[in-house]
XYZ file of C-alpha atoms in Angstrom:
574
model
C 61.776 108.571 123.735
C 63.866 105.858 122.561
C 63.446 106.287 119.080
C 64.808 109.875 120.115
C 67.573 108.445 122.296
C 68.446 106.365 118.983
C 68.766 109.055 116.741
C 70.755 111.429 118.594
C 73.764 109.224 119.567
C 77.022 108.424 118.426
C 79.020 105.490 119.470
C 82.744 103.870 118.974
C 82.121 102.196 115.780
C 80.246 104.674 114.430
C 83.539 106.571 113.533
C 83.337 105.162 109.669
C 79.478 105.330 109.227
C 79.697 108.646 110.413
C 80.679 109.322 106.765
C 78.360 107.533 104.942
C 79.483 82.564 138.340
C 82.556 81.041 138.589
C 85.046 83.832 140.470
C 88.957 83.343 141.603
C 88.774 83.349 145.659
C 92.653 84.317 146.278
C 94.905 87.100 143.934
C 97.162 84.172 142.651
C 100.603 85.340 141.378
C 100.609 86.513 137.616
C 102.438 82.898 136.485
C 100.166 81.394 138.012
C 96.995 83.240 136.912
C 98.281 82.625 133.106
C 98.197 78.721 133.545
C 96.384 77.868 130.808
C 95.159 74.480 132.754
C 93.054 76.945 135.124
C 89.493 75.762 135.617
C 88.577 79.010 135.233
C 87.033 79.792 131.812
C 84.483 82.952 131.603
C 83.723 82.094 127.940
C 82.610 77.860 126.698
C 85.886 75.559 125.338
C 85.586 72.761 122.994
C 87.765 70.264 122.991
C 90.875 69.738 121.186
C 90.299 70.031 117.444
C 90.696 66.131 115.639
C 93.950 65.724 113.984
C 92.195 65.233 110.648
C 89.522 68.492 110.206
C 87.104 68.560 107.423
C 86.559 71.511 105.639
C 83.626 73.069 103.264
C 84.274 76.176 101.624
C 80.682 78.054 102.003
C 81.607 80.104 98.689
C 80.810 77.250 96.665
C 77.181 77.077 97.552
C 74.941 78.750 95.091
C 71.421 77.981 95.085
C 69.688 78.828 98.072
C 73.350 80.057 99.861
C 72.283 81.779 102.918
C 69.338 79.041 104.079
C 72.357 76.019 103.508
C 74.867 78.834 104.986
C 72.366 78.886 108.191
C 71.353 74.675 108.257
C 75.448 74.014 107.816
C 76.475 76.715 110.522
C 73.779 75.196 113.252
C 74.797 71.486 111.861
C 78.622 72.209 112.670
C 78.073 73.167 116.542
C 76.683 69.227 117.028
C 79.087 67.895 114.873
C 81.771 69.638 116.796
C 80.514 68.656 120.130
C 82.406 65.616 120.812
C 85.573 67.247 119.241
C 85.790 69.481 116.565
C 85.835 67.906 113.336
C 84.182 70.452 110.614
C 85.435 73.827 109.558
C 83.631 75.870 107.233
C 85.124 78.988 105.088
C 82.957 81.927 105.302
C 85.743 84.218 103.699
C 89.312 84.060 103.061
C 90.237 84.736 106.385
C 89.038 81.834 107.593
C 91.423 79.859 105.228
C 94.447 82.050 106.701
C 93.245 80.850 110.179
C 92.979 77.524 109.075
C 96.602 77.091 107.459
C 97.502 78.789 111.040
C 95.685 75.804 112.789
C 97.663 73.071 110.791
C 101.137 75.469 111.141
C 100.713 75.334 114.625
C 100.117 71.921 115.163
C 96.892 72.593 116.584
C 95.632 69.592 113.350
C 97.991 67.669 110.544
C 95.890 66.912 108.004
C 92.803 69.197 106.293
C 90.281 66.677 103.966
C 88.391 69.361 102.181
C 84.522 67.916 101.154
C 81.943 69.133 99.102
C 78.791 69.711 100.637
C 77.113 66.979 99.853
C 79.849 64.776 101.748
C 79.445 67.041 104.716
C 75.591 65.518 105.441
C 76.666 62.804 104.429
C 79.438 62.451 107.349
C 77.480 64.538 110.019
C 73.593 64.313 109.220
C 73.175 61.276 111.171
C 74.618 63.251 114.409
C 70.859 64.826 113.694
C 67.196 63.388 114.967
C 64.692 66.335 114.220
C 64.220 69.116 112.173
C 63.633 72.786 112.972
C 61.990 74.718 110.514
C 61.693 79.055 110.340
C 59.259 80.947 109.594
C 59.859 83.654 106.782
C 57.494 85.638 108.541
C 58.796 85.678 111.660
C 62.741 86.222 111.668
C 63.358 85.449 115.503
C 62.368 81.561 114.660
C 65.458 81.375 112.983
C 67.033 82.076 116.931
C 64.474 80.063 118.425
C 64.860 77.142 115.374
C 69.172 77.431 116.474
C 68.608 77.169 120.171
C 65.920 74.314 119.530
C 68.266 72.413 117.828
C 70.928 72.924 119.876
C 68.981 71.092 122.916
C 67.222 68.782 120.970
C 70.125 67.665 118.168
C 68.097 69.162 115.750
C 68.842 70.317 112.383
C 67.707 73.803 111.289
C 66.325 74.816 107.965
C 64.108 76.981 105.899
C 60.627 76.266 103.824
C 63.369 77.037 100.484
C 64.995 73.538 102.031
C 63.435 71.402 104.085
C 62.682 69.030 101.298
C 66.193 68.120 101.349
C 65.741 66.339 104.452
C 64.494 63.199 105.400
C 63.962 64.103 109.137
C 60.423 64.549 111.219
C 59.396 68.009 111.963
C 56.560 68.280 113.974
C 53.092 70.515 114.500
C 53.312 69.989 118.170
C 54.529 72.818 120.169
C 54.257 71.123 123.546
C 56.715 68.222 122.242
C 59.650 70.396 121.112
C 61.879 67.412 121.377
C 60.232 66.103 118.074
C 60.775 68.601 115.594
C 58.980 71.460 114.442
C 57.713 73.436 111.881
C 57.655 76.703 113.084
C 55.432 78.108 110.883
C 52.668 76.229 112.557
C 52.917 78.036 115.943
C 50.809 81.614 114.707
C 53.329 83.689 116.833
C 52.232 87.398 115.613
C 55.361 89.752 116.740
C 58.981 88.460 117.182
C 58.835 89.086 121.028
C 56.157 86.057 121.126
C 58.321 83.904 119.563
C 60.653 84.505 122.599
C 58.623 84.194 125.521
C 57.805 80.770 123.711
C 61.226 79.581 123.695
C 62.230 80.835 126.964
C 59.174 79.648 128.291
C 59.577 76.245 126.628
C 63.808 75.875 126.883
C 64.880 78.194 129.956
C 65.957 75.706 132.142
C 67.934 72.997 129.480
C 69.890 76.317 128.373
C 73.417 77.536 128.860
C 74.216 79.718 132.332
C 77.526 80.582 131.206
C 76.539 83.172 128.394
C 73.922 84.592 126.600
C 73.897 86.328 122.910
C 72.079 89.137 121.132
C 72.123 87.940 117.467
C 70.290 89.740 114.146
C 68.569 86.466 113.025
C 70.321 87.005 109.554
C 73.438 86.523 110.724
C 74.624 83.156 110.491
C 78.729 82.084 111.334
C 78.391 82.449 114.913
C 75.707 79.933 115.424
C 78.054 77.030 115.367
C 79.344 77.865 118.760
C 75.488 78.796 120.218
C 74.698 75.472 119.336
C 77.601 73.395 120.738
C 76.950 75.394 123.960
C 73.094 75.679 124.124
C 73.747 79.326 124.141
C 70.506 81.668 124.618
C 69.649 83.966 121.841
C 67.558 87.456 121.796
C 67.644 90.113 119.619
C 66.553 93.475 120.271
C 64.631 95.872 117.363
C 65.457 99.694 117.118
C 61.970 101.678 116.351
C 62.505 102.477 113.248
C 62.694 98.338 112.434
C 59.071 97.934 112.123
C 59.019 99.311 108.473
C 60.735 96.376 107.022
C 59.516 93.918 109.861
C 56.166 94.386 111.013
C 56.841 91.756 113.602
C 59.393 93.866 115.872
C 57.930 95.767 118.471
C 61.002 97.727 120.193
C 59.777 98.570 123.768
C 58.263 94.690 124.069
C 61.394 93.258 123.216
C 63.885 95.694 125.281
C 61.522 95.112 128.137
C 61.813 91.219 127.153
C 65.803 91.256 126.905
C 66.552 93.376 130.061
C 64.058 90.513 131.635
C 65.864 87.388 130.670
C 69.712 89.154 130.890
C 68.992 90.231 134.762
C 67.875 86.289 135.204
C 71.311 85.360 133.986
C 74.503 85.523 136.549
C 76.507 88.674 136.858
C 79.876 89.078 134.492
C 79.140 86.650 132.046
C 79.722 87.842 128.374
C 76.725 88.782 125.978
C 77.944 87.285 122.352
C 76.891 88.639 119.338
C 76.660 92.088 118.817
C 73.014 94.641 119.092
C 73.041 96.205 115.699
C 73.162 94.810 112.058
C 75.949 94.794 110.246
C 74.436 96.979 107.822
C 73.595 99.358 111.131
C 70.198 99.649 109.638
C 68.836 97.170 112.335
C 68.829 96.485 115.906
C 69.034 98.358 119.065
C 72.198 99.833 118.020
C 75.609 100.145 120.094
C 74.817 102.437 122.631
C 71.350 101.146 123.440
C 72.758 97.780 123.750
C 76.000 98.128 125.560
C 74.197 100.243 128.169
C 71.296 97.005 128.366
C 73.969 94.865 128.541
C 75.914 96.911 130.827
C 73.136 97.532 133.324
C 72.056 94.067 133.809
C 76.052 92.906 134.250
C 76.897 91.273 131.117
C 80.069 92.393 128.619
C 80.111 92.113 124.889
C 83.403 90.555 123.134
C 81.776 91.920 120.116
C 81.113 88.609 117.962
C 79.315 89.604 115.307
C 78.903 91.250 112.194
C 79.660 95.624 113.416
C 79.757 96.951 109.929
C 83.201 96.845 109.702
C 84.235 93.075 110.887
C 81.843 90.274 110.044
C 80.877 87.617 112.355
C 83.571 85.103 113.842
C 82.507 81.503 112.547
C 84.054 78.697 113.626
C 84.198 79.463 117.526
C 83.708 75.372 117.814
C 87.048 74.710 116.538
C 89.134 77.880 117.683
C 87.693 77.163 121.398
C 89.651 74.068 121.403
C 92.971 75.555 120.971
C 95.191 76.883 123.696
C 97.912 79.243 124.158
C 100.675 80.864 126.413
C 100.787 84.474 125.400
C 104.172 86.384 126.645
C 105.396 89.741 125.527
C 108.889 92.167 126.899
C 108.778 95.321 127.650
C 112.037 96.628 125.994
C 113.727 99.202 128.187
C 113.467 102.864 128.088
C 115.510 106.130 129.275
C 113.709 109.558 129.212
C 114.923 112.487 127.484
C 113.277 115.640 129.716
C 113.297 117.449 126.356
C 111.078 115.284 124.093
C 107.276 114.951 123.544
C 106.345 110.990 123.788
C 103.371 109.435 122.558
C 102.507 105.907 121.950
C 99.594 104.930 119.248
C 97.117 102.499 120.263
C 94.667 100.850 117.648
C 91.073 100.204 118.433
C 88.397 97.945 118.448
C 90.555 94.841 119.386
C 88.297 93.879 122.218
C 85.957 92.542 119.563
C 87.077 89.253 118.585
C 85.312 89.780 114.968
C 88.253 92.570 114.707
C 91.237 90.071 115.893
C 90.000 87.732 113.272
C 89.747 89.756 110.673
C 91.215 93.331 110.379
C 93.776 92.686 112.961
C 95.235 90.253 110.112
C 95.070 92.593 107.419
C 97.248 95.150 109.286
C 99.734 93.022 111.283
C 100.380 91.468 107.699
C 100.631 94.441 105.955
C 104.463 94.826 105.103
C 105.127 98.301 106.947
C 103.447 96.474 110.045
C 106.374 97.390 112.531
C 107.719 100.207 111.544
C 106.199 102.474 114.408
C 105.535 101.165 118.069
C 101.875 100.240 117.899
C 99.650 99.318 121.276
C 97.349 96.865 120.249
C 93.749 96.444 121.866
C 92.725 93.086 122.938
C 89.568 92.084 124.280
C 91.087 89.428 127.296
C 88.419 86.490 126.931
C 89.426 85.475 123.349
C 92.327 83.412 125.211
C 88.901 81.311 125.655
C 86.914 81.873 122.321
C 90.189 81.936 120.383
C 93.887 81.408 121.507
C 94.854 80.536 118.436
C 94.328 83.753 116.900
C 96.046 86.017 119.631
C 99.029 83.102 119.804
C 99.508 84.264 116.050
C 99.733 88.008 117.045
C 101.999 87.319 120.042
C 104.398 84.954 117.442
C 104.575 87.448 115.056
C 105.047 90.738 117.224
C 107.340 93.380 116.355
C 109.785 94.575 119.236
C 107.445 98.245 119.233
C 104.054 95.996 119.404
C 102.464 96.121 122.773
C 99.035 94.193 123.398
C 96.544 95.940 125.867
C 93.747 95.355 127.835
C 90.680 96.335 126.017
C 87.699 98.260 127.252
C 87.733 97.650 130.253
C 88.739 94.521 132.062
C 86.994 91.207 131.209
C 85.461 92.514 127.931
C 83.339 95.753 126.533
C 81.323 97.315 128.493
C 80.059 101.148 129.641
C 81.348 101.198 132.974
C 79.174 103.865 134.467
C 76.581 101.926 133.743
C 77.439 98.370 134.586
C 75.163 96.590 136.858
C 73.154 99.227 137.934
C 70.001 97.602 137.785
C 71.169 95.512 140.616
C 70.726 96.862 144.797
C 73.929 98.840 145.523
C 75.323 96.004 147.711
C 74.758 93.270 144.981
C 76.517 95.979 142.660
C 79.788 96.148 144.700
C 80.177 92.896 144.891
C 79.512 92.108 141.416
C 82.188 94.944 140.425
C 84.295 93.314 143.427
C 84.341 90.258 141.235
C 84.591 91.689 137.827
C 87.843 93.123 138.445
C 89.456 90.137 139.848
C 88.409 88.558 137.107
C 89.778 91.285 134.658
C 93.207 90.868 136.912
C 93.449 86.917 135.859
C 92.414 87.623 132.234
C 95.043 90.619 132.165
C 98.106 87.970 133.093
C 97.004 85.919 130.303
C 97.129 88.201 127.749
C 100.724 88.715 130.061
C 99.452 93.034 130.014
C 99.889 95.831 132.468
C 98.047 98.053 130.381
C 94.457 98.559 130.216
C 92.124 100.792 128.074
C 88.932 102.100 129.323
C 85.576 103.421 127.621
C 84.353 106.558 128.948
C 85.042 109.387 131.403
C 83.419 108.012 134.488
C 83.039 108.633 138.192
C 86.271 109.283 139.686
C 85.544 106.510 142.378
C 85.107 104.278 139.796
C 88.286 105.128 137.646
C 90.405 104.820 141.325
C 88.723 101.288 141.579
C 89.278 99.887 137.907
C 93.010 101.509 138.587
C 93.058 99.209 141.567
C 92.943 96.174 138.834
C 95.277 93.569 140.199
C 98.087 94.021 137.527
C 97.526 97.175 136.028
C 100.305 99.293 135.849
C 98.777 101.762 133.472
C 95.188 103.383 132.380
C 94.464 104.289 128.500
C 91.434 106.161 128.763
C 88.259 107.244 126.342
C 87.194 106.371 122.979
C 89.165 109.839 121.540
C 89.030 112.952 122.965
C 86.282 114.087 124.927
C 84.781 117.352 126.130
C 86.628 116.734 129.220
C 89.836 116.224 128.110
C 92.242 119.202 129.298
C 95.580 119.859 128.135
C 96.426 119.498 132.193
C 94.702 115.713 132.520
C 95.933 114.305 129.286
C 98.579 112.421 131.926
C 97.730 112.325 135.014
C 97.604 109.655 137.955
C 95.105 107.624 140.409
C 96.153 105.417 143.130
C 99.968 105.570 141.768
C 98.617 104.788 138.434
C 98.969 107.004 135.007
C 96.385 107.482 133.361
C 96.800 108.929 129.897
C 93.376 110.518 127.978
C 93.023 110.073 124.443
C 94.160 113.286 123.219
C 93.075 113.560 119.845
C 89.503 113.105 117.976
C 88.816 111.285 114.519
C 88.958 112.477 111.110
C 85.535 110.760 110.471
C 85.928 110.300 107.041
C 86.701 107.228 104.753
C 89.873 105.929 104.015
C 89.629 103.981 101.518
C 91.565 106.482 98.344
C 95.222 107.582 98.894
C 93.745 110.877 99.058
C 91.545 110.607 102.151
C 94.321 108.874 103.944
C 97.134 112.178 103.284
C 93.598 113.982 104.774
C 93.523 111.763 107.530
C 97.023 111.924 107.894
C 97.136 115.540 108.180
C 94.180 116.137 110.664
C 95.585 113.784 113.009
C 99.079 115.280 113.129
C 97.208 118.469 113.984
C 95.127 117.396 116.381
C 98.058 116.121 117.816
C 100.093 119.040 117.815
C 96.931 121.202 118.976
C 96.898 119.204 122.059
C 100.252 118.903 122.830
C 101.229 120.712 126.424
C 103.828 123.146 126.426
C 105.902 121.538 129.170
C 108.349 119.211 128.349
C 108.882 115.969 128.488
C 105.220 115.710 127.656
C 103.099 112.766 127.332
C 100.531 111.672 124.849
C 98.034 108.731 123.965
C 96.916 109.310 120.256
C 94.099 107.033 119.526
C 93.955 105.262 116.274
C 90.207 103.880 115.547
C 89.115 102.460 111.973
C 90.274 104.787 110.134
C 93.824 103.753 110.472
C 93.151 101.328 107.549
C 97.015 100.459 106.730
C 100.093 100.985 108.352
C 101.788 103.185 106.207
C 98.865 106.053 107.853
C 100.614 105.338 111.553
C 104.147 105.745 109.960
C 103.091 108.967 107.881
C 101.698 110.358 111.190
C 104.765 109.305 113.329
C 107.095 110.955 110.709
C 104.842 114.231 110.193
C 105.212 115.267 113.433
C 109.083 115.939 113.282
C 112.104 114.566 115.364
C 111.189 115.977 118.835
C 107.798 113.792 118.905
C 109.288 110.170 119.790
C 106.779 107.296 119.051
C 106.579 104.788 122.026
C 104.956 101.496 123.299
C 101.794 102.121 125.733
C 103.581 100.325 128.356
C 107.077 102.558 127.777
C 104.996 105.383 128.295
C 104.219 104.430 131.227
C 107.556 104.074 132.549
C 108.767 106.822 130.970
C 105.694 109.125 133.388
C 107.312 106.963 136.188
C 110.881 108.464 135.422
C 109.444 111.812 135.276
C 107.418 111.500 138.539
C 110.058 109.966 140.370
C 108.563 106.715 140.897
């Protein structure tokens, strides 16, 4: 059944491979909410980065990369515990952020060290060592959350010569050292129960994160916050790893994530980024979802690649403010604003979010931006940059839905139906204060849902407008593309995806030219009329949004998501 369930669903990001319990007790006021010296933080903060930041570019490591990728990645979260002091370069975003730290302030002076000088500065933070076991790839997330209790440094059989440390045989004195290869475990789910057997208690409450043991930039930040780590095999995984055993390990997962507080966020992300492992999105979001946890999308999707360096960007802070420029409506016109996806992923705000916001015709159509709220703990830095460098039509949203991603008719519903209320009680006054400090009124959701449910996430504290579905869905009508709940629009994706790739200049014109008929397909015959056209990976430059825009002729007028929403008002009356 699962393997079926696996096989026969599609999910957001699956758009491109289609084609090949701390809680607020009062409703503050939205200044106040934004205060960036709250004591409220859903997601772990470092401290302030030191003013002089080493750096290691990973790209020069050649023998052996990945193992000294995955030993420098877990070493970086210790050193970075006191204060962050190490930055390492996965790719060349990283060095854009990093120029970004030192332009803001944030440090004044980068010493760039080879990686010999890096153990030699931050080995002795170390007391044990942690080896994996080739044969068993969930040691390598029991080996990172071993040494991130224990100091310990992590590293493979290719490496462990290199190291002068004690790792030990003996699995009832953890705090030692060990060689994990000495403990027989048979199946990845035994490896596990051993760690969450052995470590429960000494780990983090505050998250949890369901890695793929290959990936390795994240770890960093699991280690300077003892964060627990699972990960979760699809059926189909036990050809190329005859230690996953699915149903044991979804069982195993849903077990630990329901003894973890409600509306916490669930790092990582539940498939490979190669999507040929892991439970996959939908599986994972609804696990997630059910036992109350949200994903801000960490890792690796297949289309952005893990966020490193969480140690360092944690200890950053921002105020983020953005105006609403006014609006009159024209009862003759069709409006519609664009809103680009998959920004509630922080992987996506590091990454592609840079590529198009630098692109030079960045700005030349009103864009809505999706932002997943919680990054203002994981990584102000980054959204500060998007807020400085705003166009007047660029409008940052609330992104799917609330506090971070989740599938909202599914979301804590293996809890009793009183515990459930209360725990969606608290997740939206949670999603209000995270709203004001991404300084938004608008707010994207996931799915169609129960209508009780949509009333309720309309009753957000601070939302003055709903974005809803992942594209159109079979319940989209040309009569509920705009529409209202509790005094609230809410606008329906109105258009599907092209599903193809976009990387020639050919497939873009195709692109191009199946959204502006979509667009036109679904466009009511009253006037004014009112659209959302949603914008998902596809939209791989600019010039696509402005083509689009300018395709659709002069009595479409492109518009912010939060314009649109006052323009409905004007229309309505309100």
């Amino acid at each position: 059944m699962l393997d079926l369930m696996l096989k026969s669903r599609i999910n957001r990001r699956a758009f491109l491979q289609s084609s090949t319990a701390a809680m607020s007790s009062a409703l503050l006021s939205r200044q106040t909410m934004a205060a960036e010296d709250s004591p409220l933080h859903l997601c772990p903060k470092s401290r302030p980065p030191a003013r002089v930041l080493a750096a290691l570019r990973l790209e020069e490591l050649t023998s052996f990369s990945w193992d000294m990728r995955l030993t420098l990645s877990c070493l970086q979260g210790i050193a970075n515990r006191p204060q962050p002091r190490l930055y390492l370069l996965h790719d060349r975003y990283d060095e854009l952020w990093l120029d970004w730290l030192r332009e803001r302030g944030d440090v004044d002076t980068i010493e760039w060290l080879e990686v010999g000088h890096v153990f030699e500065r931050f080995l002795p933070d170390t007391s044990c060592l942690y080896v994996t076991d080739p044969e068993v790839p969930a040691s390598v997330n029991v080996a990172t959350m071993l040494a991130s209790l224990y100091n310990g440094l992590v590293a493979t059989p290719n490496t462990l010569g290199l190291f002068k440390l004690r790792a030990g045989t003996n699995a009832n004195t953890p705090a030692a050292g060990l060689d994990l290869r000495t403990l027989g475990w048979k199946k990845d789910v035994d490896a596990y129960r051993w760690a969450f057997e052995q470590l429960e208690s000494n780990l983090s409450r505050q998250a949890v994160c369901v890695l793929d043991p290959h990936e390795v930039a994240l770890r960093d930040y699991l280690v300077e916050f003892k964060i627990p780590i699972l990960w979760v095999s699809a059926p189909q995984d036990a050809k190329n790893n005859p230690q996953a055993s699915s149903e044991e390990e979804v069982r195993f997962a849903r077990e630990i994530l329901m003894k973890w507080p409600p509306n916490i966020p669930c790092l990582g992300w539940p498939t490979s980024g190669n999507k040929e492992g892991g439970i996959g999105e939908d599986l994972g979001i609804d696990l997630m979802s059910e036992c109350a946890k949200f994903s801000p999308c960490t890792a690796f999707d297949a289309y952005s690649p893990t966020v490193g360096n969480l140690s360092v960007h944690s200890g950053t802070t921002a105020t983020l403010h953005q105006t609403v420029p006014p609006i009159q409506l024209d009862r003759e016109k069709v409006y519609f604003t664009f809103i680009r996806s998959d920004g509630d992923g922080w992987n996506f705000q590091r990454h592609y979010y840079r590529k198009l916001f630098d692109d030079p015709r960045h700005g030349s159509v009103p864009m809505g931006w999706q932002l997943g709220s919680t990054a203002i703990d994981g990584q102000p830095d980054i959204l500060d940059y998007y807020y400085k460098h705003a166009r007047p039509g660029d409008c940052f949203v609330n992104a799917l839905t609330g506090i971070g991603y989740i599938h909202e008719n599914k979301y804590a519903q293996n809890y009793p139906s009183e515990q459930r209320a209360q725990i969606w009680k608290d997740y939206l006054r949670l999603s209000g204060i995270y709203l004001a400090r991404l300084d938004a009124s608008v707010m994207c959701t996931y799915a169609e849902m129960a209508p009780s449910l949509l009333e309720m996430i309309a009753g957000t504290p601070g939302v003055r407008a709903l974005f809803s579905n992942y594209g159109r869905t079979d319940q989209t009508t040309l009569d509920n593309l705009a529409s209202e709940v509790k005094g609230v629009p809410v606008f329906r994706a109105s258009n599907r995806p092209p599903f193809i790739l976009t990387y020639t200049p050919a497939a873009r014109r195709d692109a191009e030219q199946f959204t502006i008929k979509e667009i036109t397909t679904w466009t009511p015959a009253r006037r004014p009329a009112f659209l959302y056209v949603f914008l998902a990976n596809w939209l791989t430059d600019m010039e696509m949004a402005e083509n689009i825009a300018r395709g659709l002729g002069t009595e479409y007028v492109p518009v912010r998501p939060d314009q649109l929403a006052s323009l409905y008002r004007q229309f309505r009356g309100a």
